[in-house]
Short mmCIF file of C-alpha atoms in Angstrom, two decimals:
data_model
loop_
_atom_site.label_atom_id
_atom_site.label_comp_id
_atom_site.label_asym_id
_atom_site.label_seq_id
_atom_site.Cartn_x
_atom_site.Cartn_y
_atom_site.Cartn_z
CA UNK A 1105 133.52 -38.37 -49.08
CA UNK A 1106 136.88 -38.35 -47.38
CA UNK A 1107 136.83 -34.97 -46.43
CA UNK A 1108 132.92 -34.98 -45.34
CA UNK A 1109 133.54 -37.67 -42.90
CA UNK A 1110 136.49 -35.93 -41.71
CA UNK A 1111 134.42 -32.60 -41.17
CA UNK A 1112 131.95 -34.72 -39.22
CA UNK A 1113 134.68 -36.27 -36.96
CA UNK A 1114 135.94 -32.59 -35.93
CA UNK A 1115 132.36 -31.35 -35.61
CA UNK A 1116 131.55 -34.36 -33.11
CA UNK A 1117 134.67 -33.76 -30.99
CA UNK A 1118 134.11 -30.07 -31.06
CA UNK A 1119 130.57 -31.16 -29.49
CA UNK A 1120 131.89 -33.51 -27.22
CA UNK A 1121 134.16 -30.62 -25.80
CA UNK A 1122 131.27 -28.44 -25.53
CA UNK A 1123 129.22 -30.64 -23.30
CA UNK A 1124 132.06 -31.41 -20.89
CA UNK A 1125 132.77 -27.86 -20.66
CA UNK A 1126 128.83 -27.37 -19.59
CA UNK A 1127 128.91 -30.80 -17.60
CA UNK A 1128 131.83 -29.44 -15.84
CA UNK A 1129 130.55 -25.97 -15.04
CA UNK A 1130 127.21 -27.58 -13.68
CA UNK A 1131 129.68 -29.77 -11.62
CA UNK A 1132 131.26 -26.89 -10.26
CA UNK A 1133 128.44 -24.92 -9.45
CA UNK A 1134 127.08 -28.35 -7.86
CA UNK A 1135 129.65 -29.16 -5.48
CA UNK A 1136 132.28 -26.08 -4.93
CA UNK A 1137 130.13 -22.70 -5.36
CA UNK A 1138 129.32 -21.60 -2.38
CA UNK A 1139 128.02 -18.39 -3.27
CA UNK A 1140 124.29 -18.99 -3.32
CA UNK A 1141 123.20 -16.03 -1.06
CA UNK A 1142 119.57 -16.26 1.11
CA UNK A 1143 117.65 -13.52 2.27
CA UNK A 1144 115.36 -13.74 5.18
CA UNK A 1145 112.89 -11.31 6.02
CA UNK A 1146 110.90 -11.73 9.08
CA UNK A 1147 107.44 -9.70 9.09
CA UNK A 1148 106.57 -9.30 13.10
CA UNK A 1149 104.55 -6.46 14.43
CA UNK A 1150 102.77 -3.80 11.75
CA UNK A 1151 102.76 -1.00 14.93
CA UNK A 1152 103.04 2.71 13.73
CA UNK A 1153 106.73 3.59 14.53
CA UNK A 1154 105.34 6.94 16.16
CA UNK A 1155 102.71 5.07 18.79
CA UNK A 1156 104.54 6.15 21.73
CA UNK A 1157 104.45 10.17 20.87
CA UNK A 1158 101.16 9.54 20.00
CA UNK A 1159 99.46 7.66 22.79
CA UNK A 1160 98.28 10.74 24.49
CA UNK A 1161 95.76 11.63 21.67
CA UNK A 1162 94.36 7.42 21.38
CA UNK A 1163 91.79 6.22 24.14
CA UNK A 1164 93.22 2.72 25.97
CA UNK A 1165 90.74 0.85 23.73
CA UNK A 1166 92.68 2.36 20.68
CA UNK A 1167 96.41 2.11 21.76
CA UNK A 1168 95.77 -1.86 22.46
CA UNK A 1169 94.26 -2.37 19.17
CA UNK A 1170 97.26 -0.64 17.69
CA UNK A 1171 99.67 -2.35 19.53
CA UNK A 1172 98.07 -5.63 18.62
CA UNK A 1173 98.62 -5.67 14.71
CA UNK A 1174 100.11 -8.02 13.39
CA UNK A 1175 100.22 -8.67 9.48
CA UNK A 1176 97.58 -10.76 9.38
CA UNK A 1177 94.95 -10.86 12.58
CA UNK A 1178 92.42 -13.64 12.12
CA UNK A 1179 89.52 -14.69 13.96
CA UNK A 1180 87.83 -17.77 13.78
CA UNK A 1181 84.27 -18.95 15.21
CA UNK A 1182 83.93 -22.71 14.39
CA UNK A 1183 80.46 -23.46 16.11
CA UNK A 1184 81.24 -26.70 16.85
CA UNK A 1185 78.77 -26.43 19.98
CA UNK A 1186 75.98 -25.26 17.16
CA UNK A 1187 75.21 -22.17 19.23
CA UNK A 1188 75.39 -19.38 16.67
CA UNK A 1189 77.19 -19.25 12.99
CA UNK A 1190 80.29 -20.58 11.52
CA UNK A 1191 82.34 -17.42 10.60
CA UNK A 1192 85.76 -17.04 9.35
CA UNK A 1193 87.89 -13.45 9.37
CA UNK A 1194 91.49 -11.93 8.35
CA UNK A 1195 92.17 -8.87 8.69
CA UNK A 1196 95.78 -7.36 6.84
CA UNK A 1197 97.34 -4.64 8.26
CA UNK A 1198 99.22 -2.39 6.38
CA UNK A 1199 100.15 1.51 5.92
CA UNK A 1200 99.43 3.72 3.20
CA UNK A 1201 102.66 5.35 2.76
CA UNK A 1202 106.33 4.98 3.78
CA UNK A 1203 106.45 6.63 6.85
CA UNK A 1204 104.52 4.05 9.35
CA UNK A 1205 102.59 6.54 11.14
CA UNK A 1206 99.78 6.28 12.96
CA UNK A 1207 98.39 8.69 10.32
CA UNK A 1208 99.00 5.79 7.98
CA UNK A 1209 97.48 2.78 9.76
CA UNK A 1210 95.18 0.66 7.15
CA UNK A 1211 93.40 -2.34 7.77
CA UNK A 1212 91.67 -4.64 4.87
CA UNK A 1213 89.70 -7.22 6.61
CA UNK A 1214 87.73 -10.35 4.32
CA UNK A 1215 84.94 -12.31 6.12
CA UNK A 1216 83.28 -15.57 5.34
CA UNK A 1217 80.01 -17.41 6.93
CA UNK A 1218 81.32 -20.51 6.90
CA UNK A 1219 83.81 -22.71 5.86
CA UNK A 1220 85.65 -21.50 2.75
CA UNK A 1221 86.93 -24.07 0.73
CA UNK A 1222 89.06 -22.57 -2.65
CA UNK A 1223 89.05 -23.01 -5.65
CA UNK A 1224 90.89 -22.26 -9.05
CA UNK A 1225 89.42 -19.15 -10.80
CA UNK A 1226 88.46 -18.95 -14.65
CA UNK A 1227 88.56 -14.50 -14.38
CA UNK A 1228 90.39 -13.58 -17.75
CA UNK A 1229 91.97 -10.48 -16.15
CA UNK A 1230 93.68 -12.40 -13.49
CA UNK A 1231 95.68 -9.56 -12.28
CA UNK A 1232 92.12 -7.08 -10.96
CA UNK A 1233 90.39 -10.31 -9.84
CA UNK A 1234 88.07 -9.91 -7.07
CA UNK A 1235 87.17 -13.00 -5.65
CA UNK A 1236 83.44 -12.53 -5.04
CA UNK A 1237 83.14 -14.99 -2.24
CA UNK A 1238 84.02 -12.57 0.72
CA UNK A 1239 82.58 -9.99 2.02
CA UNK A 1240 85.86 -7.22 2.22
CA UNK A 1241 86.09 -4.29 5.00
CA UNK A 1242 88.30 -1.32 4.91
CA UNK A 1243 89.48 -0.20 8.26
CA UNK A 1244 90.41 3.38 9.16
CA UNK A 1245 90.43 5.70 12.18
CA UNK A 1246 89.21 2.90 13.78
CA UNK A 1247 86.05 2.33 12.28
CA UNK A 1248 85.46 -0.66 9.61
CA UNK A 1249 83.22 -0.21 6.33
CA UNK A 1250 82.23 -1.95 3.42
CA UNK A 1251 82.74 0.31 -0.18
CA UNK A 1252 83.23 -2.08 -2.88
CA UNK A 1253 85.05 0.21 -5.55
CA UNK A 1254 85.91 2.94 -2.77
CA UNK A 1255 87.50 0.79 -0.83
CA UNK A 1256 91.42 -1.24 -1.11
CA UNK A 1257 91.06 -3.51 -3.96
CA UNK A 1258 92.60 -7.50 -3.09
CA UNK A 1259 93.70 -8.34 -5.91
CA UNK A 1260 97.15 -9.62 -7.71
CA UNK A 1261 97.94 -5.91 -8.55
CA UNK A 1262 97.46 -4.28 -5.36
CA UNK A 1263 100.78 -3.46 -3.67
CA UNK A 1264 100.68 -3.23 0.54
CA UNK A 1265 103.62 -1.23 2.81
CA UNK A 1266 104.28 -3.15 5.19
CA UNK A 1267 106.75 -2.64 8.37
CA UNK A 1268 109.79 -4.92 8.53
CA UNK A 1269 112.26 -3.47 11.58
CA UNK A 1270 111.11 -0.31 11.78
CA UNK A 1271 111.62 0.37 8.17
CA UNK A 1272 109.27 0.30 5.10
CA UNK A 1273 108.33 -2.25 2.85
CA UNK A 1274 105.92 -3.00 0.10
CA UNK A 1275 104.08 -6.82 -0.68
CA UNK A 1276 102.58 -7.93 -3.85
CA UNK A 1277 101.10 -11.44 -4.21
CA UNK A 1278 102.64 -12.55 -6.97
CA UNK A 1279 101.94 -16.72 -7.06
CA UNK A 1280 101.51 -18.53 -10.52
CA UNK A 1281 102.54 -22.45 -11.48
CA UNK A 1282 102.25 -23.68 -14.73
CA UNK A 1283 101.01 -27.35 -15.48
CA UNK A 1284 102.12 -29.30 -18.53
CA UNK A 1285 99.73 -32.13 -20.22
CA UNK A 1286 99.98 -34.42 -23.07
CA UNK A 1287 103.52 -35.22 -25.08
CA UNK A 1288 105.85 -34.18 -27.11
CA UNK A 1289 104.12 -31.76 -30.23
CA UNK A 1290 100.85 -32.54 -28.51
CA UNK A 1291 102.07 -31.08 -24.99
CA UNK A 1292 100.02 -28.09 -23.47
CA UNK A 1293 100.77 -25.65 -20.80
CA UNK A 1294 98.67 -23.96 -18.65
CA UNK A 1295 98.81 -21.20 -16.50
CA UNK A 1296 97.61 -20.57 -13.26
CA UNK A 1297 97.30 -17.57 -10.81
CA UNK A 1298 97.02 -17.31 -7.13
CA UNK A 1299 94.24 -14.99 -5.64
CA UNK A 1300 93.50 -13.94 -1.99
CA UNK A 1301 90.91 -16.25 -1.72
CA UNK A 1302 94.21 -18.66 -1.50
CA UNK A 1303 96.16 -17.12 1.03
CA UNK A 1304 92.76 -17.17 3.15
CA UNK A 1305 92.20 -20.64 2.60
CA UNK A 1306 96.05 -21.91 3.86
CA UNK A 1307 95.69 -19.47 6.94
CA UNK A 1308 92.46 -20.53 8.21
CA UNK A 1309 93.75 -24.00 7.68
CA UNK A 1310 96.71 -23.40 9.71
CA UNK A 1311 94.54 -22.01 12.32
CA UNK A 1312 92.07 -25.38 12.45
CA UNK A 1313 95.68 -27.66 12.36
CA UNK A 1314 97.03 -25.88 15.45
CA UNK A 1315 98.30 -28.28 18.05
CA UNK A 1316 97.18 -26.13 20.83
CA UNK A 1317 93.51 -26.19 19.72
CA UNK A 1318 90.94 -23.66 20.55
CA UNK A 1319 92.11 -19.85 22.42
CA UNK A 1320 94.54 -17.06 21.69
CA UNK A 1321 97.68 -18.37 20.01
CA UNK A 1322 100.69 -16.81 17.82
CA UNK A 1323 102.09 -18.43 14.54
CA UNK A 1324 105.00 -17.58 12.05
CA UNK A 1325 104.15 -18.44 8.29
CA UNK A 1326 106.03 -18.89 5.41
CA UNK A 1327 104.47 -16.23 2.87
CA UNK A 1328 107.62 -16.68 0.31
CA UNK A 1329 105.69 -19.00 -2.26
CA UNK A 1330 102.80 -16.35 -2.15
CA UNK A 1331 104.51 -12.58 -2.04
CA UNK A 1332 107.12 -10.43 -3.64
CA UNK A 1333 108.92 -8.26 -0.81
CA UNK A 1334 110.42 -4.75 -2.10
CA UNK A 1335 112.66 -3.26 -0.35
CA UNK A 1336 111.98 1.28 0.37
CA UNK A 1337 115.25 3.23 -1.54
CA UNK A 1338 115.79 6.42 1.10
CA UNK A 1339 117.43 8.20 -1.55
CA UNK A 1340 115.18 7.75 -4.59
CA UNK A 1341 111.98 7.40 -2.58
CA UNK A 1342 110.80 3.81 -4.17
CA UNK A 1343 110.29 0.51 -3.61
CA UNK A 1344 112.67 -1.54 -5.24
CA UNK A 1345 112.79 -5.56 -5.95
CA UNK A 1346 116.20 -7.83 -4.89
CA UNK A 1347 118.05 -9.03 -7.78
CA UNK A 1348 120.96 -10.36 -5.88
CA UNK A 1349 119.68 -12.44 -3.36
CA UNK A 1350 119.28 -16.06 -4.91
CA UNK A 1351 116.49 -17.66 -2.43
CA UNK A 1352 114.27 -14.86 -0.46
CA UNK A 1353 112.24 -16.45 2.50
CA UNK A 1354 109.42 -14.41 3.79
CA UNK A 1355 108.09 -15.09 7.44
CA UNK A 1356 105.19 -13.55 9.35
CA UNK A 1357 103.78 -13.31 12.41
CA UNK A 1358 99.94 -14.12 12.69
CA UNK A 1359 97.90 -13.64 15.34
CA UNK A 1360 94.59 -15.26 16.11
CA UNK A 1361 91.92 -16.53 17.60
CA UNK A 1362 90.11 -19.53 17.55
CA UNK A 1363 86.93 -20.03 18.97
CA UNK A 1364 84.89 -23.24 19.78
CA UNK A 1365 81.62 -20.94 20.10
CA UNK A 1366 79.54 -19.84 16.98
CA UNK A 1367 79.56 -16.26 16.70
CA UNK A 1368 76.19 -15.13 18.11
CA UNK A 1369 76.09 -11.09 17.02
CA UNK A 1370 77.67 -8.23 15.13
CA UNK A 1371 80.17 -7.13 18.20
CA UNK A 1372 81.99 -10.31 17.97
CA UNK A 1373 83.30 -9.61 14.60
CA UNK A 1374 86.76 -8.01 14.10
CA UNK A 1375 84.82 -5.53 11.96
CA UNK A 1376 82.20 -5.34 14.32
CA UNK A 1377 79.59 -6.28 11.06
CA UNK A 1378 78.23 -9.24 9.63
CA UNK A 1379 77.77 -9.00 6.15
CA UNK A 1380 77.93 -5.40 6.48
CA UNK A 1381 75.35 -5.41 9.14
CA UNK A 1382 76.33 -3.86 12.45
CA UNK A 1383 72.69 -5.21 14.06
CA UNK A 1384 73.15 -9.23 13.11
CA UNK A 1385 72.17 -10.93 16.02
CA UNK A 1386 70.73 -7.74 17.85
CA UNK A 1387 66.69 -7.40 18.14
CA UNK A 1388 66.12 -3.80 17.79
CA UNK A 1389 65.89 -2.30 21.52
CA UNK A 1390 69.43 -4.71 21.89
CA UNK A 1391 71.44 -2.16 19.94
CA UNK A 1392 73.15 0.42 22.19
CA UNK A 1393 75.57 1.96 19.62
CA UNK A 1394 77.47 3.79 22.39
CA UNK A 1395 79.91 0.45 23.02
CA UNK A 1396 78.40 -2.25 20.54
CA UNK A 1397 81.79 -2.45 18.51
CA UNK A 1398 84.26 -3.91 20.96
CA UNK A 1399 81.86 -5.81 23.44
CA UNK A 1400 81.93 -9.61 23.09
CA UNK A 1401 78.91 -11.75 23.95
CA UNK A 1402 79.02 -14.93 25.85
CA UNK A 1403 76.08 -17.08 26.11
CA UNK A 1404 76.96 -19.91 28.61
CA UNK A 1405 74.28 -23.06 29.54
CA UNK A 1406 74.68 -24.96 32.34
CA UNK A 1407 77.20 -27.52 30.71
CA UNK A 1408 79.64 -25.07 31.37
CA UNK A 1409 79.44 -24.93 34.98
CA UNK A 1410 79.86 -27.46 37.81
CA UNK A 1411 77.39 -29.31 39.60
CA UNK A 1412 76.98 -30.50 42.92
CA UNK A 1413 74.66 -32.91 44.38
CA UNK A 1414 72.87 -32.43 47.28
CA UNK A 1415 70.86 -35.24 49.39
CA UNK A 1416 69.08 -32.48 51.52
CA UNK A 1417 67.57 -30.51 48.76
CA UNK A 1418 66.88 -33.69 46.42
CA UNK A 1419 69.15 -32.18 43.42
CA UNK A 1420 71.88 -30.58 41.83
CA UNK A 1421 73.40 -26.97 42.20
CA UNK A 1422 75.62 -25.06 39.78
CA UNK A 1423 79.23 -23.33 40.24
CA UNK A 1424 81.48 -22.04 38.06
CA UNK A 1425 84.50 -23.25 38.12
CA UNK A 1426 88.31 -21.53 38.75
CA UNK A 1427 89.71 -21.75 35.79
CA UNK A 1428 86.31 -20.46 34.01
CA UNK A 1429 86.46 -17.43 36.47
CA UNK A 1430 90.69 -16.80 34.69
CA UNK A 1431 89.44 -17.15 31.46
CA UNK A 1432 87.02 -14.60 31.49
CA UNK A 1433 88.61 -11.88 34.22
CA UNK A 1434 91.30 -11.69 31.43
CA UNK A 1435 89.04 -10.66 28.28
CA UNK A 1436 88.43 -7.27 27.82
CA UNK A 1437 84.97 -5.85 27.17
CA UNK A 1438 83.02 -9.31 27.41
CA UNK A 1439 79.25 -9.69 28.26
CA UNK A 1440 78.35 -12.83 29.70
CA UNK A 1441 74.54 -14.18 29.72
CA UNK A 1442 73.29 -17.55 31.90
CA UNK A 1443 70.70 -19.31 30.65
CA UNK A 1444 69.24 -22.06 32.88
CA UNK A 1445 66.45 -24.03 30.96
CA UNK A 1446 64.96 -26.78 33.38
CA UNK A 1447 63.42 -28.10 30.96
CA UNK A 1448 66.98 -29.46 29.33
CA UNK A 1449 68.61 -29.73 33.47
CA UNK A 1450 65.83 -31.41 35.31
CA UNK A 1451 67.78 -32.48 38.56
CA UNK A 1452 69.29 -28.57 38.52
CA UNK A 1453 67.61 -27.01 41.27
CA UNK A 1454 69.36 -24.04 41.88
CA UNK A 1455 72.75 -22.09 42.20
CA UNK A 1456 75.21 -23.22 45.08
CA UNK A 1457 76.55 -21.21 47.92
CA UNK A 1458 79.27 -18.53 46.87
CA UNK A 1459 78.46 -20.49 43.65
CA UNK A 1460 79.13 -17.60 40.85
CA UNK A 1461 80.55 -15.18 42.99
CA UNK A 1462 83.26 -12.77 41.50
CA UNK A 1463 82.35 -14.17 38.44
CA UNK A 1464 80.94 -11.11 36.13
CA UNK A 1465 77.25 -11.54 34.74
CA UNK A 1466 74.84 -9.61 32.70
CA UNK A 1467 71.61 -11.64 32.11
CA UNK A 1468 70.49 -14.40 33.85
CA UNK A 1469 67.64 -16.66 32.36
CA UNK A 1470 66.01 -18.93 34.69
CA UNK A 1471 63.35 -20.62 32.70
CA UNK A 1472 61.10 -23.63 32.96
CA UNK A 1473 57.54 -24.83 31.28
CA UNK A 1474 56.45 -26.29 34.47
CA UNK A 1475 56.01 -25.06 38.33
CA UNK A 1476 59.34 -25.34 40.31
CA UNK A 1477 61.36 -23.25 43.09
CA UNK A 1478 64.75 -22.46 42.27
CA UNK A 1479 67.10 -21.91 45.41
CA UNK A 1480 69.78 -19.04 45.37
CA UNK A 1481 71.84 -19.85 48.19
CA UNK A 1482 74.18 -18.01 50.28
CA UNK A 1483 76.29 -15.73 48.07
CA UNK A 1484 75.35 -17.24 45.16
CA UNK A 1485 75.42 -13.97 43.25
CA UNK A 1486 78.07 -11.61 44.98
CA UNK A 1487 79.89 -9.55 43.05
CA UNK A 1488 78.28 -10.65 39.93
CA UNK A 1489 77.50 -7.00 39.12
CA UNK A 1490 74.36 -8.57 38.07
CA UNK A 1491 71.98 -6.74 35.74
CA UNK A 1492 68.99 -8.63 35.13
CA UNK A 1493 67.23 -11.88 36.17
CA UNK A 1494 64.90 -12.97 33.84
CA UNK A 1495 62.80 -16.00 34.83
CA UNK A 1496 59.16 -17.87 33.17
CA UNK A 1497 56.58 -17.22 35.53
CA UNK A 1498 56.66 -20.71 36.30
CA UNK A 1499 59.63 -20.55 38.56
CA UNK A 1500 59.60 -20.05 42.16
CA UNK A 1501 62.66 -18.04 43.42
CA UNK A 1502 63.69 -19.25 46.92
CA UNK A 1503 66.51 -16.90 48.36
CA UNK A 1504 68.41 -18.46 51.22
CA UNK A 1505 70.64 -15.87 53.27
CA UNK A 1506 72.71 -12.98 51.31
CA UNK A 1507 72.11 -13.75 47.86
CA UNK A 1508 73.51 -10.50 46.42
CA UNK A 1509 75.08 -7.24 46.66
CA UNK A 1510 74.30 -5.08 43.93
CA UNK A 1511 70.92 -4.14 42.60
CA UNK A 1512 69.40 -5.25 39.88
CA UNK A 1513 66.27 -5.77 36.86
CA UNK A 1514 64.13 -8.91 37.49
CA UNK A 1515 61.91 -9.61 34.72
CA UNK A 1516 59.12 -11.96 34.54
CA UNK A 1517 58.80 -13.43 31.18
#
């Protein structure tokens, strides 16, 4: 008995040691190593590394889109004015091989009508999962498709090069928690897997939570909880993962743009299609398929304009405004169509002097269900590089002095 307790006595002091030994390593490690090493990779622009040699063989159109990638491009169209379709768009940008080319430019674009709220998935082969809610476009050459199996797969196993400083890289999203329930013999785990339907969901919400609201903005995101970066070996021609680097942060540059408009057709898509339709919106003799894919369409009521009132004529006349005038003359490729409904604006009367000049216009709509002149005063319409005037036949057109410069369609509807 003797020796058995005496046994036990050595074996507890032998564990005592043991656990001060750990304690004091853990203090160590705690307090005086300073060798915990952080990596930092910073994901900006995804332009080929050869755009400059080969800007002679791209069109203007194609060298801007080019030098506009970022990794992630998204477009949003809230419709908070209710005057067209909720639509939400990312676009990733990517290469297909290690060399960064313009040969090797890849875009893989999901689109949602809507709001997209996520949601955990139940798929028993979580690493091909597809989520199904999206409608996914390939981008190539410039032209953006929809081709299910033919096209880039987003799922947890695809693998994306990516440019970080000129040099290659290659992203996997690789996201999974684990969540522990009951106690002690009784205790479950489960597992959980991230999908791109999650990576949509926390970038469209950081577009909504922007502090600068609605327009053409720039973010940097922290993908690390999300994506494994791999580094290119030169000499062995692979991608290989970090296994020094203790914490590895992963930021990126997104570009967007957030809209307060609904989207109203096809061309205002980033894939120029809606729902793999490149007609939405269009009524058949619309469609001119010579420029449809980078025109955007503007549909403006008189709330958007100013309005002056005049005691002569009895009423109120429209002008756009300066700063509306800025915000357009700066957007490429934009149609813009008026639509005046007197029916909705019944002290409008007409358009004031100089009142939309140098301001760019397509289609105006003049319309009305009963009899009443509308006055286009002096100017009203210079430099508008109008195109048609559409009007009911209910409204009286009353020109006063040099209305306009350029010729164009009237229509009587």
């Amino acid at each position: 008995m003797k020796i058995f307790k005496t046994i036990c006595n050595v074996c507890l002091i032998i564990f005592v040691i043991i656990a001060l030994i750990i304690d004091g390593f853990y203090i160590y490690l705690k307090f005086f190593d300073n060798k915990t090493t952080t990596g930092i990779y910073n994901i900006d622009d995804q332009i080929p590394v050869d755009l400059v040699e080969q800007s002679d063989n791209l069109t203007d159109q194609q060298i801007k889109e080019l030098e506009a990638r970022k990794l992630f491009n998204v477009q949003y169209y809230s419709n908070s004015v209710d005057n067209g379709i909720e639509v939400q768009e990312l676009n990733i940008n990517y290469f297909t091989d290690w060399t960064l080319t313009t040969n090797a430019v890849r875009g893989t674009g999901m689109q949602y009508l809507g709001n997209y709220v996520p949601y955990t998935s139940t798929a028993n082969d979580v690493d091909s999962f597809v989520k199904p809610d999206f409608w996914y476009y390939d981008t190539t050459n410039f032209i953006s498709w929809s081709g299910g199996k033919v096209a880039t797969q987003l799922n947890r196993d695809q693998k994306l090069i990516i440019k970080i400083d000129d040099k290659p890289y290659r992203i996997q999203l690789t996201k999974s928690w684990t969540v522990e329930d009951g106690w002690w013999i009784f205790k479950t785990t489960k597992y959980y897997y991230s999908d791109w339907g999650d990576v949509f969901a926390d970038v469209l919400k950081a577009v909504k939570t922007n502090s600068q609201g609605y327009g053409e903005w720039y973010i940097t995101l922290d993908l690390s909880d999300y994506f494994t970066i791999e580094s290119f070996n030169e000499e062995t021609k692979k991608f290989e993962k970090d296994t020094t680097t203790d914490i590895l942060k992963n930021y990126a540059t997104i570009k967007f743009n957030y809209y307060e408009n609904g989207l109203a057709n096809s061309s205002q898509s980033l894939f120029g299609l809606i729902e793999g339709d490149k007609t939405y919106g269009y009524q058949s003799s619309d469609v001119d398929t010579t420029y449809w894919q980078d025109r955007i369409v503007y549909n403006l009521d008189c709330s958007y304009f100013n309005q002056r009132e005049s005691s002569v004529y009895n009423g109120k006349f429209l002008s756009v405004s300066y700063d509306l005038k800025e915000i357009f003359k700066d957007m490429p490729r934009n149609k813009v169509n008026i639509v005046i409904d007197l029916d909705n604006y019944t002290d409008i009367i007409g358009i004031d002097y100089n009142g939309f000049e140098d301001f760019k216009i397509d289609t105006l709509i003049i319309k009305s269900s009963d009899n009443k002149n509308f006055y286009l005063l002096n100017e009203c319409l210079v430099n508008t590089k109008l195109q048609f005037l559409k009007r009911d036949s209910t409204i009286n057109l009353v020109f006063d002095g040099n209305v306009i410069n350029s010729e164009y369609s009237e229509v009587v509807l």
